[in-house]
XYZ file of C-alpha atoms in Angstrom:
655
model
C 72.170 -5.753 -6.530
C 71.135 -2.638 -5.269
C 69.211 -0.408 -8.163
C 69.709 3.353 -9.898
C 67.965 6.657 -8.540
C 67.098 9.073 -11.533
C 68.068 12.907 -11.755
C 65.263 16.048 -11.515
C 64.953 18.802 -12.945
C 62.637 22.172 -11.923
C 60.778 23.645 -9.011
C 57.783 24.389 -8.354
C 57.877 27.375 -5.795
C 55.231 29.207 -3.831
C 53.238 32.559 -5.328
C 53.900 35.226 -2.700
C 51.607 38.558 -3.372
C 53.453 41.870 -3.973
C 52.572 44.873 -1.328
C 52.694 47.488 -3.581
C 52.922 50.870 -4.592
C 53.234 54.056 -3.020
C 51.936 57.721 -3.906
C 54.624 60.331 -3.106
C 51.984 62.674 -2.132
C 50.555 61.230 1.204
C 47.139 62.819 0.505
C 44.531 60.290 -1.268
C 43.815 61.162 -5.617
C 40.074 61.454 -5.815
C 39.646 59.340 -8.943
C 42.906 56.545 -8.289
C 42.994 55.013 -4.620
C 46.236 53.908 -2.663
C 47.999 51.164 -3.715
C 50.603 50.353 -1.834
C 53.658 48.612 -3.191
C 52.979 45.356 -3.059
C 49.795 45.244 -4.923
C 52.109 46.681 -8.328
C 52.968 42.763 -8.794
C 50.586 39.985 -8.267
C 53.067 37.690 -10.252
C 55.963 37.184 -11.519
C 56.575 34.122 -13.348
C 59.040 32.840 -15.617
C 57.842 30.114 -18.483
C 60.803 27.496 -19.418
C 61.983 27.045 -17.216
C 58.504 27.481 -15.427
C 58.875 28.953 -12.293
C 56.968 31.121 -9.655
C 59.335 33.971 -8.216
C 59.529 34.488 -4.917
C 58.591 38.216 -3.823
C 60.738 40.222 -1.664
C 58.277 42.966 -0.752
C 60.338 44.743 1.893
C 63.296 44.978 -0.200
C 62.142 45.558 -3.736
C 63.532 42.187 -5.031
C 62.330 39.239 -6.947
C 64.323 35.982 -6.599
C 63.714 33.434 -9.595
C 64.503 30.253 -8.471
C 66.388 27.534 -10.147
C 67.341 23.883 -10.427
C 71.239 24.367 -10.955
C 72.627 24.187 -13.979
C 69.521 26.027 -15.708
C 69.973 27.443 -19.231
C 68.929 31.851 -18.139
C 70.178 33.604 -20.554
C 67.172 33.835 -22.587
C 64.064 33.620 -20.342
C 60.691 34.641 -21.047
C 58.565 36.270 -18.105
C 54.623 36.001 -17.633
C 54.436 39.218 -15.425
C 50.452 39.859 -14.005
C 50.208 44.110 -12.431
C 47.956 45.727 -10.693
C 45.111 47.454 -12.281
C 46.211 50.305 -14.597
C 50.082 49.757 -13.635
C 52.771 48.912 -16.266
C 56.194 47.616 -16.199
C 59.389 48.225 -18.632
C 61.025 46.301 -19.177
C 57.648 44.019 -20.676
C 55.731 40.889 -20.136
C 56.479 38.358 -22.149
C 59.908 39.412 -23.350
C 62.804 36.722 -23.014
C 65.726 38.187 -20.355
C 69.101 37.709 -20.373
C 69.215 36.361 -16.554
C 72.689 35.746 -16.073
C 73.052 39.096 -14.454
C 70.435 41.411 -12.264
C 67.552 42.950 -14.888
C 66.102 45.613 -12.776
C 61.910 46.744 -13.833
C 60.666 50.134 -13.861
C 56.827 49.664 -12.330
C 54.863 53.200 -13.077
C 51.169 53.217 -11.015
C 48.544 55.425 -12.336
C 49.466 57.956 -10.563
C 52.725 57.908 -12.627
C 55.305 57.737 -9.801
C 58.085 54.298 -10.297
C 59.355 51.766 -7.991
C 62.287 50.187 -9.615
C 62.342 46.243 -8.550
C 65.233 44.035 -8.844
C 65.269 40.617 -10.495
C 67.553 37.921 -9.960
C 67.234 34.394 -10.536
C 69.129 32.021 -7.670
C 69.931 28.469 -8.054
C 68.811 26.085 -5.166
C 69.320 23.523 -6.675
C 72.007 20.420 -5.211
C 72.464 17.819 -7.160
C 72.834 14.028 -5.000
C 75.867 11.984 -7.035
C 77.339 10.840 -3.884
C 76.528 7.855 -1.513
C 75.384 9.140 1.945
C 77.801 7.656 4.851
C 76.883 10.382 6.903
C 73.637 12.025 8.380
C 71.840 14.774 6.713
C 68.755 16.990 6.316
C 67.989 17.727 3.198
C 65.719 21.649 3.935
C 62.671 22.301 1.898
C 64.336 25.840 1.101
C 66.634 23.550 -2.096
C 66.012 20.903 -4.681
C 67.930 18.106 -4.749
C 68.046 16.319 -7.969
C 69.845 12.537 -7.918
C 71.681 11.199 -10.228
C 72.449 7.361 -10.810
C 71.722 4.934 -7.925
C 72.273 6.553 -4.358
C 72.750 4.542 -1.198
C 71.883 5.359 2.731
C 74.268 2.998 4.378
C 77.236 3.671 7.062
C 74.662 4.206 10.000
C 73.765 7.136 8.321
C 70.202 8.860 9.094
C 68.623 10.315 6.214
C 66.381 13.744 7.025
C 64.231 15.615 4.834
C 62.384 18.557 5.866
C 58.401 19.006 4.487
C 58.101 20.699 1.608
C 61.563 19.308 0.273
C 61.719 18.716 -3.421
C 63.696 15.622 -4.785
C 63.752 14.883 -8.163
C 65.091 12.044 -9.972
C 67.172 11.699 -13.468
C 66.474 8.846 -15.746
C 66.735 5.419 -14.023
C 67.626 7.327 -10.929
C 66.928 5.934 -6.983
C 67.769 6.622 -4.044
C 68.162 3.315 -1.963
C 68.275 3.053 1.661
C 70.343 0.000 3.597
C 71.660 -2.336 1.506
C 74.964 -2.678 2.796
C 74.925 -1.024 6.011
C 72.316 0.241 8.528
C 70.693 3.423 7.782
C 67.287 5.481 8.043
C 65.672 7.503 6.053
C 62.936 10.421 7.686
C 60.985 11.718 5.318
C 57.961 13.095 7.061
C 56.207 16.172 5.702
C 53.367 17.516 6.823
C 49.479 18.101 4.851
C 50.533 21.772 4.365
C 53.954 20.746 3.302
C 54.326 17.113 1.842
C 57.555 15.731 0.286
C 57.690 14.982 -3.590
C 59.627 12.112 -5.010
C 59.551 13.113 -8.324
C 61.129 12.690 -12.415
C 62.929 15.791 -13.718
C 61.924 15.987 -17.058
C 60.577 18.855 -18.198
C 57.102 16.722 -18.409
C 57.215 14.207 -17.021
C 55.518 10.260 -17.524
C 55.189 7.028 -16.166
C 58.305 5.405 -15.782
C 61.164 8.912 -15.903
C 63.209 7.160 -12.997
C 63.150 4.300 -10.989
C 62.048 4.457 -7.559
C 62.958 4.189 -3.704
C 64.317 1.085 -2.191
C 64.876 -0.363 1.379
C 66.622 -3.349 1.994
C 67.113 -5.359 4.513
C 69.934 -3.200 6.983
C 66.556 -0.644 6.793
C 66.478 0.263 10.296
C 62.597 0.066 10.882
C 62.596 3.150 12.110
C 62.605 4.123 8.794
C 59.095 6.748 8.065
C 57.590 8.436 4.940
C 55.064 10.632 5.817
C 53.085 12.780 4.015
C 54.806 12.047 0.773
C 54.260 11.928 -2.710
C 56.447 9.399 -5.054
C 55.458 10.705 -8.769
C 56.273 8.903 -12.023
C 58.107 5.962 -11.159
C 58.773 2.045 -11.603
C 60.994 2.586 -14.819
C 62.182 -1.017 -14.036
C 59.416 -3.441 -14.468
C 60.604 -5.745 -11.469
C 60.520 -3.623 -8.999
C 57.934 -0.430 -7.771
C 57.785 2.802 -7.311
C 58.523 1.712 -3.831
C 60.520 -1.367 -2.773
C 60.490 -2.841 0.729
C 63.602 -5.943 0.103
C 63.202 -8.046 4.027
C 62.617 -4.975 5.846
C 59.252 -2.947 8.049
C 59.190 0.334 7.308
C 56.366 3.151 8.185
C 53.960 4.630 5.376
C 51.507 6.788 5.679
C 49.157 9.974 4.428
C 51.437 9.169 1.491
C 50.859 9.213 -2.347
C 52.293 7.004 -5.033
C 51.126 7.799 -8.656
C 51.656 7.067 -12.541
C 54.460 4.117 -11.860
C 55.308 2.262 -15.200
C 55.517 -0.641 -13.152
C 53.810 -1.511 -9.178
C 53.196 1.060 -6.999
C 55.230 -0.749 -4.138
C 56.669 -4.057 -3.974
C 57.644 -5.844 -1.411
C 60.183 -8.961 -0.847
C 59.332 -10.819 2.045
C 63.267 -11.900 3.999
C 63.518 -13.691 8.082
C 59.868 -11.889 8.951
C 60.106 -8.648 7.433
C 59.178 -7.237 4.834
C 55.913 -5.200 5.247
C 54.920 -2.373 6.978
C 55.089 -0.689 10.976
C 52.366 0.641 9.516
C 50.357 1.863 7.024
C 47.162 4.074 6.936
C 45.711 6.588 4.617
C 47.778 6.239 2.056
C 46.824 6.661 -1.628
C 48.031 4.412 -4.695
C 47.153 5.755 -7.801
C 47.538 4.546 -11.949
C 50.508 1.793 -11.901
C 50.391 -0.399 -14.525
C 50.487 -3.292 -12.320
C 49.798 -4.382 -9.027
C 48.961 -1.222 -6.685
C 50.373 -3.542 -3.886
C 52.539 -7.090 -3.625
C 52.762 -8.067 0.109
C 53.390 -11.384 1.641
C 50.643 -13.102 3.114
C 52.547 -13.071 6.692
C 52.304 -9.046 6.395
C 48.954 -8.630 4.575
C 47.253 -7.927 8.585
C 49.798 -4.498 8.563
C 47.834 -2.669 5.363
C 45.876 -0.042 7.916
C 42.610 1.962 7.504
C 41.946 4.578 5.101
C 44.044 3.013 2.126
C 42.832 3.592 -1.271
C 43.690 2.063 -4.839
C 42.624 3.891 -7.932
C 43.420 2.828 -11.604
C 45.437 0.111 -10.213
C 44.543 -3.840 -10.448
C 44.791 -5.068 -6.639
C 46.610 -6.171 -4.182
C 48.638 -9.079 -4.991
C 48.726 -11.290 -1.801
C 51.656 -14.615 -2.020
C 53.306 -16.594 0.078
C 51.466 -17.800 3.105
C 50.001 -16.581 6.525
C 51.191 -18.206 9.771
C 50.724 -16.653 13.152
C 50.863 -17.516 16.294
C 49.053 -14.210 17.143
C 45.792 -12.854 15.156
C 45.618 -10.709 12.977
C 42.735 -8.724 10.232
C 43.267 -8.678 6.552
C 40.895 -5.331 6.243
C 38.896 -4.848 3.594
C 40.094 -2.746 0.650
C 38.298 -0.664 -2.551
C 40.628 -2.801 -4.465
C 40.372 -6.634 -3.950
C 43.758 -9.216 -3.226
C 44.585 -11.095 -5.342
C 45.988 -14.725 -5.477
C 47.699 -16.437 -7.780
C 48.976 -19.587 -6.349
C 48.553 -21.938 -2.959
C 47.813 -19.676 0.024
C 47.900 -21.108 3.188
C 46.238 -19.873 6.279
C 47.077 -21.320 9.360
C 46.810 -19.609 13.152
C 44.035 -16.526 13.900
C 42.356 -14.631 11.113
C 39.842 -12.141 10.684
C 38.710 -11.227 7.023
C 36.818 -7.735 7.396
C 33.581 -7.483 5.957
C 33.140 -6.424 2.353
C 37.147 -7.942 0.954
C 37.219 -8.906 -2.177
C 39.450 -11.965 -3.616
C 40.343 -12.881 -6.686
C 41.702 -16.260 -7.697
C 43.786 -17.030 -10.920
C 43.208 -20.062 -12.545
C 45.963 -22.046 -10.217
C 44.959 -20.336 -7.082
C 43.376 -21.701 -3.966
C 42.969 -21.555 -0.459
C 43.777 -23.461 2.178
C 42.981 -23.456 5.826
C 44.200 -24.829 8.988
C 46.337 -27.681 7.555
C 49.462 -27.501 9.331
C 48.879 -25.704 12.897
C 45.395 -24.548 14.708
C 44.333 -22.175 13.148
C 40.582 -19.891 13.435
C 39.267 -18.528 10.419
C 36.455 -15.976 10.662
C 35.416 -14.376 6.914
C 31.933 -13.028 8.568
C 30.828 -10.576 6.168
C 27.980 -9.258 8.718
C 25.137 -8.419 6.313
C 24.244 -9.186 2.757
C 25.620 -5.280 2.031
C 28.764 -6.399 2.658
C 29.818 -9.886 2.031
C 33.408 -11.564 2.199
C 33.706 -12.802 -1.711
C 35.675 -15.511 -3.316
C 35.306 -15.437 -7.215
C 37.984 -15.784 -10.637
C 39.849 -12.746 -11.889
C 39.038 -13.506 -15.410
C 37.107 -10.225 -16.976
C 34.410 -12.967 -17.920
C 34.899 -16.111 -15.282
C 32.974 -19.622 -15.973
C 32.158 -21.947 -13.917
C 36.007 -23.433 -12.782
C 37.610 -20.455 -13.146
C 39.591 -21.396 -9.880
C 39.629 -24.550 -7.271
C 37.871 -22.637 -4.313
C 38.322 -22.591 -0.857
C 39.562 -25.154 1.815
C 39.466 -26.417 5.359
C 41.532 -29.096 6.915
C 41.760 -30.209 10.420
C 43.215 -27.943 11.945
C 40.892 -25.798 11.614
C 39.083 -25.262 14.988
C 34.955 -25.545 15.907
C 34.673 -21.702 16.289
C 35.915 -21.025 12.656
C 33.442 -19.066 10.313
C 31.973 -17.852 7.700
C 28.964 -15.943 7.127
C 27.297 -14.024 4.795
C 30.190 -14.890 2.182
C 30.528 -15.746 -1.645
C 32.424 -18.718 -3.183
C 31.563 -18.255 -6.789
C 33.293 -19.535 -10.476
C 35.394 -21.602 -8.536
C 35.974 -26.001 -8.422
C 38.532 -26.143 -11.657
C 39.417 -29.751 -9.912
C 36.654 -32.553 -10.596
C 37.073 -34.156 -7.796
C 36.902 -30.786 -4.819
C 34.093 -28.802 -4.851
C 34.261 -24.830 -4.139
C 33.944 -25.254 -0.886
C 35.815 -28.727 0.439
C 35.722 -29.723 3.551
C 39.057 -32.390 4.885
C 39.917 -34.277 7.848
C 37.541 -33.801 10.696
C 37.323 -29.635 9.143
C 33.668 -29.043 10.934
C 32.996 -25.057 10.610
C 30.330 -22.515 10.712
C 28.403 -21.245 7.675
C 26.064 -19.348 7.561
C 24.138 -16.988 4.979
C 26.610 -17.505 2.487
C 25.844 -18.091 -1.311
C 28.171 -20.564 -3.581
C 27.429 -20.859 -7.336
C 28.856 -21.322 -10.942
C 30.915 -24.327 -9.594
C 32.671 -26.341 -12.092
C 32.397 -28.998 -9.913
C 30.951 -29.815 -6.291
C 29.209 -27.155 -4.478
C 30.495 -28.435 -1.305
C 32.519 -31.363 -0.734
C 33.270 -33.083 2.717
C 35.189 -36.097 3.756
C 34.127 -38.383 5.813
C 34.482 -37.358 8.725
C 34.451 -33.417 8.059
C 30.915 -31.593 8.868
C 29.421 -28.420 9.902
C 28.549 -27.115 13.694
C 26.146 -25.032 11.753
C 24.930 -25.256 8.116
C 21.928 -22.713 7.868
C 20.015 -20.272 5.077
C 22.900 -20.464 1.947
C 21.708 -20.864 -0.921
C 24.245 -22.716 -3.806
C 23.620 -23.010 -7.358
C 25.014 -23.744 -11.161
C 27.674 -26.437 -10.218
C 28.049 -29.279 -12.242
C 27.720 -31.681 -9.532
C 26.353 -32.106 -7.238
C 26.031 -29.248 -4.509
C 26.844 -31.005 -1.749
C 28.645 -34.684 -1.230
C 28.099 -35.183 2.738
C 28.706 -38.238 5.157
C 25.641 -40.407 7.152
C 27.545 -38.936 10.271
C 26.755 -35.907 9.020
C 23.813 -35.103 6.897
C 21.921 -33.974 10.000
C 24.327 -31.157 10.353
C 22.631 -29.476 7.811
C 20.235 -26.827 8.430
C 17.076 -25.284 7.368
C 16.867 -22.859 5.550
C 18.813 -23.486 2.586
C 17.972 -22.725 -1.357
C 20.059 -25.846 -2.510
C 19.454 -25.676 -7.083
C 21.134 -28.545 -8.468
C 21.393 -29.722 -11.964
C 19.794 -32.706 -13.233
C 20.522 -35.863 -12.063
C 22.437 -33.983 -9.197
C 22.047 -33.117 -4.947
C 23.246 -33.934 -2.295
C 24.983 -36.918 -1.927
C 25.254 -38.994 0.958
C 27.210 -42.488 1.336
C 28.793 -44.074 4.518
C 27.632 -45.797 8.167
C 27.028 -44.369 11.281
C 25.646 -45.332 14.662
C 23.618 -41.591 16.210
C 23.996 -42.001 20.073
C 21.871 -39.234 20.484
C 18.430 -38.395 18.553
C 18.747 -36.869 14.768
C 17.077 -34.880 11.950
C 17.651 -35.140 8.474
C 16.168 -31.827 7.151
C 14.288 -31.599 4.175
C 16.263 -29.915 1.399
C 15.359 -27.975 -1.522
C 17.296 -30.692 -3.876
C 17.406 -34.741 -3.558
C 19.742 -36.924 -1.287
C 21.649 -38.876 -4.082
C 22.269 -41.997 -2.063
C 25.188 -44.497 -3.100
C 27.880 -46.642 -2.407
C 26.444 -49.821 -2.006
C 24.607 -50.653 1.459
C 24.254 -48.363 3.924
C 23.942 -49.131 7.472
C 22.706 -46.446 9.891
C 21.706 -47.186 13.167
C 20.223 -44.398 15.802
C 17.118 -42.639 16.112
C 16.525 -41.182 12.952
C 13.411 -38.596 12.352
C 12.972 -38.072 8.257
C 11.385 -34.987 8.307
C 8.193 -34.375 5.013
C 8.597 -34.058 1.550
C 12.137 -35.806 1.299
C 12.848 -36.961 -1.250
C 15.691 -40.703 -1.563
C 17.352 -41.663 -4.980
C 19.175 -44.727 -4.903
C 22.231 -44.978 -7.330
C 22.917 -48.167 -8.223
C 22.333 -51.118 -5.380
C 22.645 -48.695 -2.845
C 20.063 -49.018 0.161
C 19.904 -48.248 3.904
C 19.803 -51.120 6.563
C 18.197 -49.798 9.112
C 19.323 -51.173 13.371
C 21.754 -54.266 12.639
C 24.361 -52.761 15.411
C 22.348 -50.505 17.856
C 18.944 -49.574 18.900
C 17.119 -47.575 15.680
C 13.811 -45.612 15.789
C 13.144 -44.191 12.106
C 10.261 -41.962 12.918
C 9.228 -40.911 8.617
C 6.134 -39.571 8.672
C 5.125 -37.137 5.910
C 2.083 -35.630 4.810
C -0.798 -36.568 2.037
C 0.393 -33.617 0.282
C 3.890 -34.247 1.101
C 5.797 -37.120 1.167
C 8.861 -39.408 1.966
C 9.940 -40.720 -1.444
C 12.345 -43.495 -2.001
C 12.870 -43.236 -6.085
C 15.368 -44.462 -8.371
C 18.347 -41.989 -9.400
C 18.665 -43.838 -13.382
C 18.048 -40.691 -15.041
C 15.612 -43.102 -16.757
C 13.960 -45.427 -13.664
C 12.413 -48.762 -14.164
C 11.357 -51.377 -11.855
C 14.276 -53.178 -9.741
C 16.408 -50.012 -10.719
C 17.503 -50.402 -6.531
C 17.081 -52.418 -3.897
C 15.197 -50.479 -1.265
C 14.666 -50.830 2.118
C 15.494 -53.654 5.129
C 15.020 -52.679 9.247
C 16.455 -55.822 10.701
C 14.915 -57.480 13.995
C 18.680 -57.038 16.158
C 17.347 -53.567 16.478
C 15.096 -52.232 14.853
C 12.470 -50.370 17.519
C 8.559 -51.576 17.419
C 7.638 -47.831 17.217
C 9.574 -46.794 14.096
C 7.155 -45.838 11.822
C 6.774 -44.692 7.831
C 3.619 -42.599 7.125
C 3.270 -41.048 3.677
C 5.764 -42.840 2.358
C 6.300 -44.046 -1.069
C 8.530 -46.402 -2.844
C 9.490 -46.356 -6.531
C 11.305 -48.875 -8.817
C 12.947 -51.262 -6.104
C 12.793 -54.528 -6.695
C 17.042 -55.152 -7.832
C 17.917 -58.793 -7.318
C 14.228 -59.582 -5.836
C 14.080 -57.358 -2.679
C 11.265 -56.029 -1.545
C 10.551 -51.682 -1.319
C 9.983 -52.586 2.253
C 11.921 -55.631 4.552
C 11.363 -55.341 7.905
C 12.754 -58.553 10.545
C 9.614 -56.534 13.408
C 7.051 -55.462 13.521
C 6.202 -51.546 13.719
C 4.152 -48.914 11.418
C 3.381 -48.659 7.929
C 0.309 -46.711 6.626
C -0.599 -44.564 3.538
C 2.599 -45.734 1.445
C 2.510 -46.778 -1.758
C 5.181 -48.858 -3.942
C 5.172 -49.006 -7.456
C 7.254 -50.269 -10.351
C 8.736 -52.355 -8.469
C 9.951 -56.275 -10.282
C 9.386 -58.537 -7.259
C 6.436 -60.744 -6.416
C 5.907 -58.848 -3.249
C 6.648 -55.124 -2.825
C 6.182 -55.746 0.865
C 7.871 -58.645 3.478
C 7.606 -59.365 7.022
C 10.170 -61.821 8.693
C 7.923 -64.623 9.240
C 6.623 -65.340 13.264
C 6.610 -62.338 13.966
C 2.814 -59.863 13.690
C 2.081 -58.222 10.698
C 2.788 -54.585 10.261
C 0.006 -52.220 11.503
C -1.359 -49.311 9.358
C -4.283 -48.385 7.000
C -3.827 -47.098 3.421
C -1.130 -48.634 2.000
C -1.862 -49.670 -1.486
C 0.356 -53.146 -0.838
C -0.514 -56.311 0.984
C 2.081 -57.821 2.930
C 3.505 -61.230 3.064
C 5.335 -63.215 5.360
C 9.175 -64.619 3.795
């Protein structure tokens, strides 16, 4: 149903300077200077109602404009005079202005001027729907009673400087039962005011402006001030229901509900343009908007004493859009799907309620660009909680339709991970994006969780900390995509979880990270040209181990230094000899130019397996094996040359 409008009383008028007294004698008095007639009275006001008089210095008349129906039988005046002048009747004395009252001003030279003061009713009461085009002019005050609708292909035009007042619970509705247009374009000097008719208005004094689906998109509000609306908590001071209109250089203030509320229907429910507006002091969100229309928010908008912009629905667009940075956050209460080309402006903040999260590229080809540009203007994804804790919301997820040029750079993802299955950043299907210079912190689950076929085009200079589970979960296939430098700070017993078999077709490097790798999944078969960087530590969960060179040509280069060894050990919190199985180098495809140098093996021997078993001869030097539970810590296949190398603390045995 359409909503009801309010009636407003009271008017604000301009003070006009008078041109006052003239001496009868053309010769100036040597003591008292000549004072023009207009300077006799500097202002003429009434106290109740509070109205500034309009002074006509030529005809010596003063008009007091009041709203229709105002009681003027006892009106107290407030009169200011030029120095040395007196007036009768006196200022501050109540007068009956039912008929004009004559005031006499006496000048310092004892000459007098008579002024006729009249009350002029300029109020227009609007209590019927508008079904024909009409213009509301600035020389009148319009008071709206009830719910007034503009329809029947009518155009309501409001002149700059016009004041429209609304009675309690009154409203103005456009385009509910028939096509209609509102043109309310004020100027910076002469804004159009939509306000309450209450003597001392407060937030919620009237209901608001309503624009329905039959509102034509040439409807425009410019330099409008919308005050004290929002009496219905389900609606805003301004409401767009299935229509797009222009709102620019306007203000919405003191709403007892939303500032601007929208309802997305038939691809409409947003803005033709929305720039340089101010929304202030709203009890609820400053703006509610469907994600499809978030890109219609233009530049120069300011929100003060307002919760933020509530986004709902999903974003699907065949054209590229940009979501602008605002001085308040976008609020997301539930799942929001992003499909299409979308750029997030640097400095933007998203706040998620407990059930909120963002799914990117699930249904359609999607390029998502969230580039903060620098550490000074990050894009932040965080919780709405006043005192957030890890796991306050779910997180950001990419899916298979996310394109490889999608990017997150200088972003912060914090307090996510409320589902133990997912990460603060979740990569699904074969999603692969650019992820650089980002911060993930305080996740109630993983920091980054990747499906077996998901990875990164780039992963450098990221910081991950405060995660309840592993900082990263990744398939062996994508392990080389973890670049450097990254600062990964893991909880005790956590790090980078690695699993899954893979055959690399080009040379790769497993780069050292600032936390350990945790290998799980039993036998993990890996083939290819693989270099393991010095200082890397691999911790094996239960019976997990690497089997190299079983399916394809494989060269393993694991060369540490005396102070920066490569470590293969157990993932157990209290490891003992025999906690895991060791490494296997298969004779089928392991290359003889493989090398282990300055490596250390700890706690091997599970199921009587050695720390190192090889079917070919390659160099193993400066390597130690400790806390093993088998008879022979290192075995080679009988019949091959004993592996070369010096500086080891063990002896090879043939098997």
